[in-house]
Amino acid sequence: MSTVDHPQVESSLEGLLKQVRPRLKTVFTRYRIPPQDTEDILQQALMALVYRKESIRDPEAWLVGTVRNKCLLYWREHRRKLYETVDAAVLEVVAGPVGPDQERAHLRHDLAQALERLPERCRSLLWMRYRQGYDPPELAERLGYSPSSIGKVTTRCLAALTRHLFASGICRRKTE
């Protein structure tokens, strides 16, 4: 449905946006959403508003709340991608040649130091994952976790490892 086909919807959205824009700007600032991504988040929220407008009593409050939730989802997705990147990089380092032998030795040493600073359960889990090649069901069985919870435990351990890698300067945040 195009708002051009329904001018009253377009004008009501424009009025709503004009009224709520200062609050939305505060939400985007509070959640530190990069300017290039704020418009996408707002577009998603507005599309949801248009599809659900019949059941929404207070469109302004609903829109602000929805944008707030979408900001949280934005950062969760960002974190998930970061952990997946670290996971893939660690697997690559321990799997084989990444560069010259000396560089690989330094990377392995730095990684071992970061792993040493983790709690015992994370050290065990990540050691078994990276050095011994266990997959999630095997990890769950060996470490006494339920198969449904091993993913969350692994993510928490990857998060802790990622924090240590950034804190020690081994990894640097990508700036775009």
PDB file of C-alpha atoms in Angstrom:
ATOM      1  CA  MET A   1       0.000   0.000   0.000  1.00  0.00           C
ATOM      2  CA  SER A   2       1.470   3.295  -1.062  1.00  0.00           C
ATOM      3  CA  THR A   3       0.747   6.379   1.009  1.00  0.00           C
ATOM      4  CA  VAL A   4       0.385   8.268  -2.280  1.00  0.00           C
ATOM      5  CA  ASP A   5      -2.796   6.237  -2.872  1.00  0.00           C
ATOM      6  CA  HIS A   6      -4.061   7.313   0.572  1.00  0.00           C
ATOM      7  CA  PRO A   7      -3.262  11.013   1.139  1.00  0.00           C
ATOM      8  CA  GLN A   8      -4.987  11.075   4.551  1.00  0.00           C
ATOM      9  CA  VAL A   9      -2.619   8.348   5.822  1.00  0.00           C
ATOM     10  CA  GLU A  10       0.377  10.266   4.486  1.00  0.00           C
ATOM     11  CA  SER A  11      -0.718  13.541   6.100  1.00  0.00           C
ATOM     12  CA  SER A  12      -1.504  11.858   9.416  1.00  0.00           C
ATOM     13  CA  LEU A  13       1.941  10.200   9.400  1.00  0.00           C
ATOM     14  CA  GLU A  14       3.593  13.529   8.631  1.00  0.00           C
ATOM     15  CA  GLY A  15       1.713  15.168  11.501  1.00  0.00           C
ATOM     16  CA  LEU A  16       2.599  12.350  13.866  1.00  0.00           C
ATOM     17  CA  LEU A  17       6.272  12.493  12.858  1.00  0.00           C
ATOM     18  CA  LYS A  18       6.382  16.259  13.291  1.00  0.00           C
ATOM     19  CA  GLN A  19       4.923  15.892  16.778  1.00  0.00           C
ATOM     20  CA  VAL A  20       7.085  12.960  17.904  1.00  0.00           C
ATOM     21  CA  ARG A  21      10.408  13.736  16.148  1.00  0.00           C
ATOM     22  CA  PRO A  22      12.068  15.369  19.228  1.00  0.00           C
ATOM     23  CA  ARG A  23      11.286  12.292  21.347  1.00  0.00           C
ATOM     24  CA  LEU A  24      12.558   9.978  18.612  1.00  0.00           C
ATOM     25  CA  LYS A  25      15.767  11.983  18.338  1.00  0.00           C
ATOM     26  CA  THR A  26      16.239  11.565  22.100  1.00  0.00           C
ATOM     27  CA  VAL A  27      15.717   7.794  21.791  1.00  0.00           C
ATOM     28  CA  PHE A  28      18.222   7.499  18.935  1.00  0.00           C
ATOM     29  CA  THR A  29      20.749   9.585  20.854  1.00  0.00           C
ATOM     30  CA  ARG A  30      20.242   7.630  24.067  1.00  0.00           C
ATOM     31  CA  TYR A  31      20.810   4.322  22.279  1.00  0.00           C
ATOM     32  CA  ARG A  32      23.706   5.769  20.245  1.00  0.00           C
ATOM     33  CA  ILE A  33      22.308   4.627  16.940  1.00  0.00           C
ATOM     34  CA  PRO A  34      24.541   5.782  14.069  1.00  0.00           C
ATOM     35  CA  PRO A  35      22.826   8.458  11.953  1.00  0.00           C
ATOM     36  CA  GLN A  36      22.950   6.285   8.830  1.00  0.00           C
ATOM     37  CA  ASP A  37      20.846   3.622  10.603  1.00  0.00           C
ATOM     38  CA  THR A  38      18.226   5.810  12.317  1.00  0.00           C
ATOM     39  CA  GLU A  39      16.168   6.226   9.159  1.00  0.00           C
ATOM     40  CA  ASP A  40      16.003   2.453   8.606  1.00  0.00           C
ATOM     41  CA  ILE A  41      14.823   1.859  12.167  1.00  0.00           C
ATOM     42  CA  LEU A  42      12.219   4.608  11.857  1.00  0.00           C
ATOM     43  CA  GLN A  43      11.001   3.222   8.505  1.00  0.00           C
ATOM     44  CA  GLN A  44      10.538  -0.241  10.038  1.00  0.00           C
ATOM     45  CA  ALA A  45       8.578   1.201  12.955  1.00  0.00           C
ATOM     46  CA  LEU A  46       6.411   3.329  10.653  1.00  0.00           C
ATOM     47  CA  MET A  47       5.612   0.318   8.457  1.00  0.00           C
ATOM     48  CA  ALA A  48       4.523  -1.618  11.532  1.00  0.00           C
ATOM     49  CA  LEU A  49       2.410   1.371  12.606  1.00  0.00           C
ATOM     50  CA  VAL A  50       0.669   1.559   9.227  1.00  0.00           C
ATOM     51  CA  TYR A  51      -0.161  -2.161   9.298  1.00  0.00           C
ATOM     52  CA  ARG A  52      -1.429  -2.082  12.892  1.00  0.00           C
ATOM     53  CA  LYS A  53      -2.975   1.390  13.038  1.00  0.00           C
ATOM     54  CA  GLU A  54      -6.482   0.051  13.685  1.00  0.00           C
ATOM     55  CA  SER A  55      -5.460  -1.600  16.967  1.00  0.00           C
ATOM     56  CA  ILE A  56      -3.215   1.199  18.306  1.00  0.00           C
ATOM     57  CA  ARG A  57      -4.830   3.604  20.779  1.00  0.00           C
ATOM     58  CA  ASP A  58      -1.924   6.040  21.222  1.00  0.00           C
ATOM     59  CA  PRO A  59       0.164   6.126  18.018  1.00  0.00           C
ATOM     60  CA  GLU A  60       2.746   8.528  19.477  1.00  0.00           C
ATOM     61  CA  ALA A  61       3.520   6.364  22.514  1.00  0.00           C
ATOM     62  CA  TRP A  62       3.390   3.213  20.397  1.00  0.00           C
ATOM     63  CA  LEU A  63       5.838   4.635  17.847  1.00  0.00           C
ATOM     64  CA  VAL A  64       8.313   5.783  20.506  1.00  0.00           C
ATOM     65  CA  GLY A  65       8.120   2.410  22.264  1.00  0.00           C
ATOM     66  CA  THR A  66       8.533   0.509  19.018  1.00  0.00           C
ATOM     67  CA  VAL A  67      11.547   2.605  18.003  1.00  0.00           C
ATOM     68  CA  ARG A  68      13.056   1.998  21.447  1.00  0.00           C
ATOM     69  CA  ASN A  69      12.591  -1.774  21.031  1.00  0.00           C
ATOM     70  CA  LYS A  70      14.044  -1.674  17.522  1.00  0.00           C
ATOM     71  CA  CYS A  71      17.094   0.175  18.892  1.00  0.00           C
ATOM     72  CA  LEU A  72      17.631  -2.644  21.393  1.00  0.00           C
ATOM     73  CA  LEU A  73      17.283  -5.214  18.620  1.00  0.00           C
ATOM     74  CA  TYR A  74      19.759  -3.240  16.506  1.00  0.00           C
ATOM     75  CA  TRP A  75      22.475  -3.530  19.171  1.00  0.00           C
ATOM     76  CA  ARG A  76      21.695  -7.187  19.924  1.00  0.00           C
ATOM     77  CA  GLU A  77      22.173  -7.975  16.250  1.00  0.00           C
ATOM     78  CA  HIS A  78      25.374  -5.918  16.194  1.00  0.00           C
ATOM     79  CA  ARG A  79      26.710  -7.859  19.201  1.00  0.00           C
ATOM     80  CA  ARG A  80      25.741 -11.182  17.684  1.00  0.00           C
ATOM     81  CA  LYS A  81      27.641 -10.360  14.487  1.00  0.00           C
ATOM     82  CA  LEU A  82      30.677  -9.299  16.522  1.00  0.00           C
ATOM     83  CA  TYR A  83      30.688 -12.582  18.476  1.00  0.00           C
ATOM     84  CA  GLU A  84      30.298 -14.580  15.272  1.00  0.00           C
ATOM     85  CA  THR A  85      33.237 -12.695  13.762  1.00  0.00           C
ATOM     86  CA  VAL A  86      35.420 -13.370  16.804  1.00  0.00           C
ATOM     87  CA  ASP A  87      34.339 -17.014  16.799  1.00  0.00           C
ATOM     88  CA  ALA A  88      35.246 -17.416  13.115  1.00  0.00           C
ATOM     89  CA  ALA A  89      38.564 -15.598  13.581  1.00  0.00           C
ATOM     90  CA  VAL A  90      39.543 -17.773  16.543  1.00  0.00           C
ATOM     91  CA  LEU A  91      38.606 -20.925  14.646  1.00  0.00           C
ATOM     92  CA  GLU A  92      40.748 -19.721  11.748  1.00  0.00           C
ATOM     93  CA  VAL A  93      43.737 -18.996  13.998  1.00  0.00           C
ATOM     94  CA  VAL A  94      43.685 -22.378  15.711  1.00  0.00           C
ATOM     95  CA  ALA A  95      42.789 -24.326  12.564  1.00  0.00           C
ATOM     96  CA  GLY A  96      45.878 -23.646  10.553  1.00  0.00           C
ATOM     97  CA  PRO A  97      48.152 -21.229   8.786  1.00  0.00           C
ATOM     98  CA  VAL A  98      46.864 -17.671   8.956  1.00  0.00           C
ATOM     99  CA  GLY A  99      50.102 -15.996   8.087  1.00  0.00           C
ATOM    100  CA  PRO A 100      53.784 -16.402   8.822  1.00  0.00           C
ATOM    101  CA  ASP A 101      54.645 -18.879  11.597  1.00  0.00           C
ATOM    102  CA  GLN A 102      55.812 -16.112  13.940  1.00  0.00           C
ATOM    103  CA  GLU A 103      52.598 -14.133  13.468  1.00  0.00           C
ATOM    104  CA  ARG A 104      50.509 -17.252  14.074  1.00  0.00           C
ATOM    105  CA  ALA A 105      52.539 -18.027  17.207  1.00  0.00           C
ATOM    106  CA  HIS A 106      51.907 -14.491  18.533  1.00  0.00           C
ATOM    107  CA  LEU A 107      48.187 -14.783  17.816  1.00  0.00           C
ATOM    108  CA  ARG A 108      47.980 -18.137  19.577  1.00  0.00           C
ATOM    109  CA  HIS A 109      49.919 -16.771  22.555  1.00  0.00           C
ATOM    110  CA  ASP A 110      47.651 -13.712  22.819  1.00  0.00           C
ATOM    111  CA  LEU A 111      44.583 -15.905  22.499  1.00  0.00           C
ATOM    112  CA  ALA A 112      45.866 -18.269  25.207  1.00  0.00           C
ATOM    113  CA  GLN A 113      46.433 -15.294  27.534  1.00  0.00           C
ATOM    114  CA  ALA A 114      42.897 -14.017  26.911  1.00  0.00           C
ATOM    115  CA  LEU A 115      41.483 -17.493  27.550  1.00  0.00           C
ATOM    116  CA  GLU A 116      43.405 -17.735  30.840  1.00  0.00           C
ATOM    117  CA  ARG A 117      41.567 -14.671  32.154  1.00  0.00           C
ATOM    118  CA  LEU A 118      38.166 -16.281  31.615  1.00  0.00           C
ATOM    119  CA  PRO A 119      36.204 -18.238  34.240  1.00  0.00           C
ATOM    120  CA  GLU A 120      36.942 -21.964  34.321  1.00  0.00           C
ATOM    121  CA  ARG A 121      33.711 -23.013  32.598  1.00  0.00           C
ATOM    122  CA  CYS A 122      34.414 -20.653  29.686  1.00  0.00           C
ATOM    123  CA  ARG A 123      38.020 -21.803  29.417  1.00  0.00           C
ATOM    124  CA  SER A 124      36.896 -25.424  29.294  1.00  0.00           C
ATOM    125  CA  LEU A 125      34.113 -24.792  26.825  1.00  0.00           C
ATOM    126  CA  LEU A 126      36.186 -22.676  24.441  1.00  0.00           C
ATOM    127  CA  TRP A 127      39.203 -24.995  24.707  1.00  0.00           C
ATOM    128  CA  MET A 128      37.042 -27.970  23.773  1.00  0.00           C
ATOM    129  CA  ARG A 129      35.404 -26.010  20.957  1.00  0.00           C
ATOM    130  CA  TYR A 130      38.541 -24.576  19.405  1.00  0.00           C
ATOM    131  CA  ARG A 131      41.322 -27.020  20.181  1.00  0.00           C
ATOM    132  CA  GLN A 132      39.441 -30.300  20.286  1.00  0.00           C
ATOM    133  CA  GLY A 133      36.780 -29.465  17.713  1.00  0.00           C
ATOM    134  CA  TYR A 134      33.689 -30.474  19.669  1.00  0.00           C
ATOM    135  CA  ASP A 135      30.383 -29.367  18.227  1.00  0.00           C
ATOM    136  CA  PRO A 136      27.575 -27.947  20.441  1.00  0.00           C
ATOM    137  CA  PRO A 137      25.803 -31.255  21.261  1.00  0.00           C
ATOM    138  CA  GLU A 138      29.127 -32.839  22.259  1.00  0.00           C
ATOM    139  CA  LEU A 139      30.014 -29.806  24.373  1.00  0.00           C
ATOM    140  CA  ALA A 140      26.658 -29.966  26.137  1.00  0.00           C
ATOM    141  CA  GLU A 141      27.095 -33.652  26.906  1.00  0.00           C
ATOM    142  CA  ARG A 142      30.701 -33.370  28.116  1.00  0.00           C
ATOM    143  CA  LEU A 143      30.127 -30.258  30.225  1.00  0.00           C
ATOM    144  CA  GLY A 144      26.761 -31.298  31.661  1.00  0.00           C
ATOM    145  CA  TYR A 145      24.587 -28.670  29.974  1.00  0.00           C
ATOM    146  CA  SER A 146      21.295 -29.299  28.279  1.00  0.00           C
ATOM    147  CA  PRO A 147      21.562 -29.210  24.490  1.00  0.00           C
ATOM    148  CA  SER A 148      19.121 -26.296  24.410  1.00  0.00           C
ATOM    149  CA  SER A 149      21.252 -24.096  26.691  1.00  0.00           C
ATOM    150  CA  ILE A 150      24.739 -24.701  25.273  1.00  0.00           C
ATOM    151  CA  GLY A 151      24.264 -21.990  22.634  1.00  0.00           C
ATOM    152  CA  LYS A 152      23.578 -19.335  25.277  1.00  0.00           C
ATOM    153  CA  VAL A 153      26.509 -20.478  27.410  1.00  0.00           C
ATOM    154  CA  THR A 154      28.800 -20.423  24.368  1.00  0.00           C
ATOM    155  CA  THR A 155      27.606 -16.918  23.457  1.00  0.00           C
ATOM    156  CA  ARG A 156      28.306 -15.670  26.992  1.00  0.00           C
ATOM    157  CA  CYS A 157      31.789 -17.179  26.882  1.00  0.00           C
ATOM    158  CA  LEU A 158      32.436 -15.640  23.459  1.00  0.00           C
ATOM    159  CA  ALA A 159      31.252 -12.293  24.836  1.00  0.00           C
ATOM    160  CA  ALA A 160      33.716 -12.560  27.725  1.00  0.00           C
ATOM    161  CA  LEU A 161      36.532 -13.555  25.348  1.00  0.00           C
ATOM    162  CA  THR A 162      35.657 -10.671  23.024  1.00  0.00           C
ATOM    163  CA  ARG A 163      35.773  -8.180  25.916  1.00  0.00           C
ATOM    164  CA  HIS A 164      39.217  -9.471  26.935  1.00  0.00           C
ATOM    165  CA  LEU A 165      40.510  -9.330  23.366  1.00  0.00           C
ATOM    166  CA  PHE A 166      39.367  -5.724  22.983  1.00  0.00           C
ATOM    167  CA  ALA A 167      40.590  -4.694  26.440  1.00  0.00           C
ATOM    168  CA  SER A 168      44.042  -6.130  25.787  1.00  0.00           C
ATOM    169  CA  GLY A 169      44.279  -4.459  22.385  1.00  0.00           C
ATOM    170  CA  ILE A 170      44.502  -7.720  20.458  1.00  0.00           C
ATOM    171  CA  CYS A 171      41.372  -6.727  18.542  1.00  0.00           C
ATOM    172  CA  ARG A 172      40.455  -3.238  17.516  1.00  0.00           C
ATOM    173  CA  ARG A 173      36.929  -2.108  16.786  1.00  0.00           C
ATOM    174  CA  LYS A 174      36.255  -1.579  13.129  1.00  0.00           C
ATOM    175  CA  THR A 175      35.406   2.063  12.521  1.00  0.00           C
ATOM    176  CA  GLU A 176      33.235   2.825   9.541  1.00  0.00           C
TER     177      GLU A 176
END
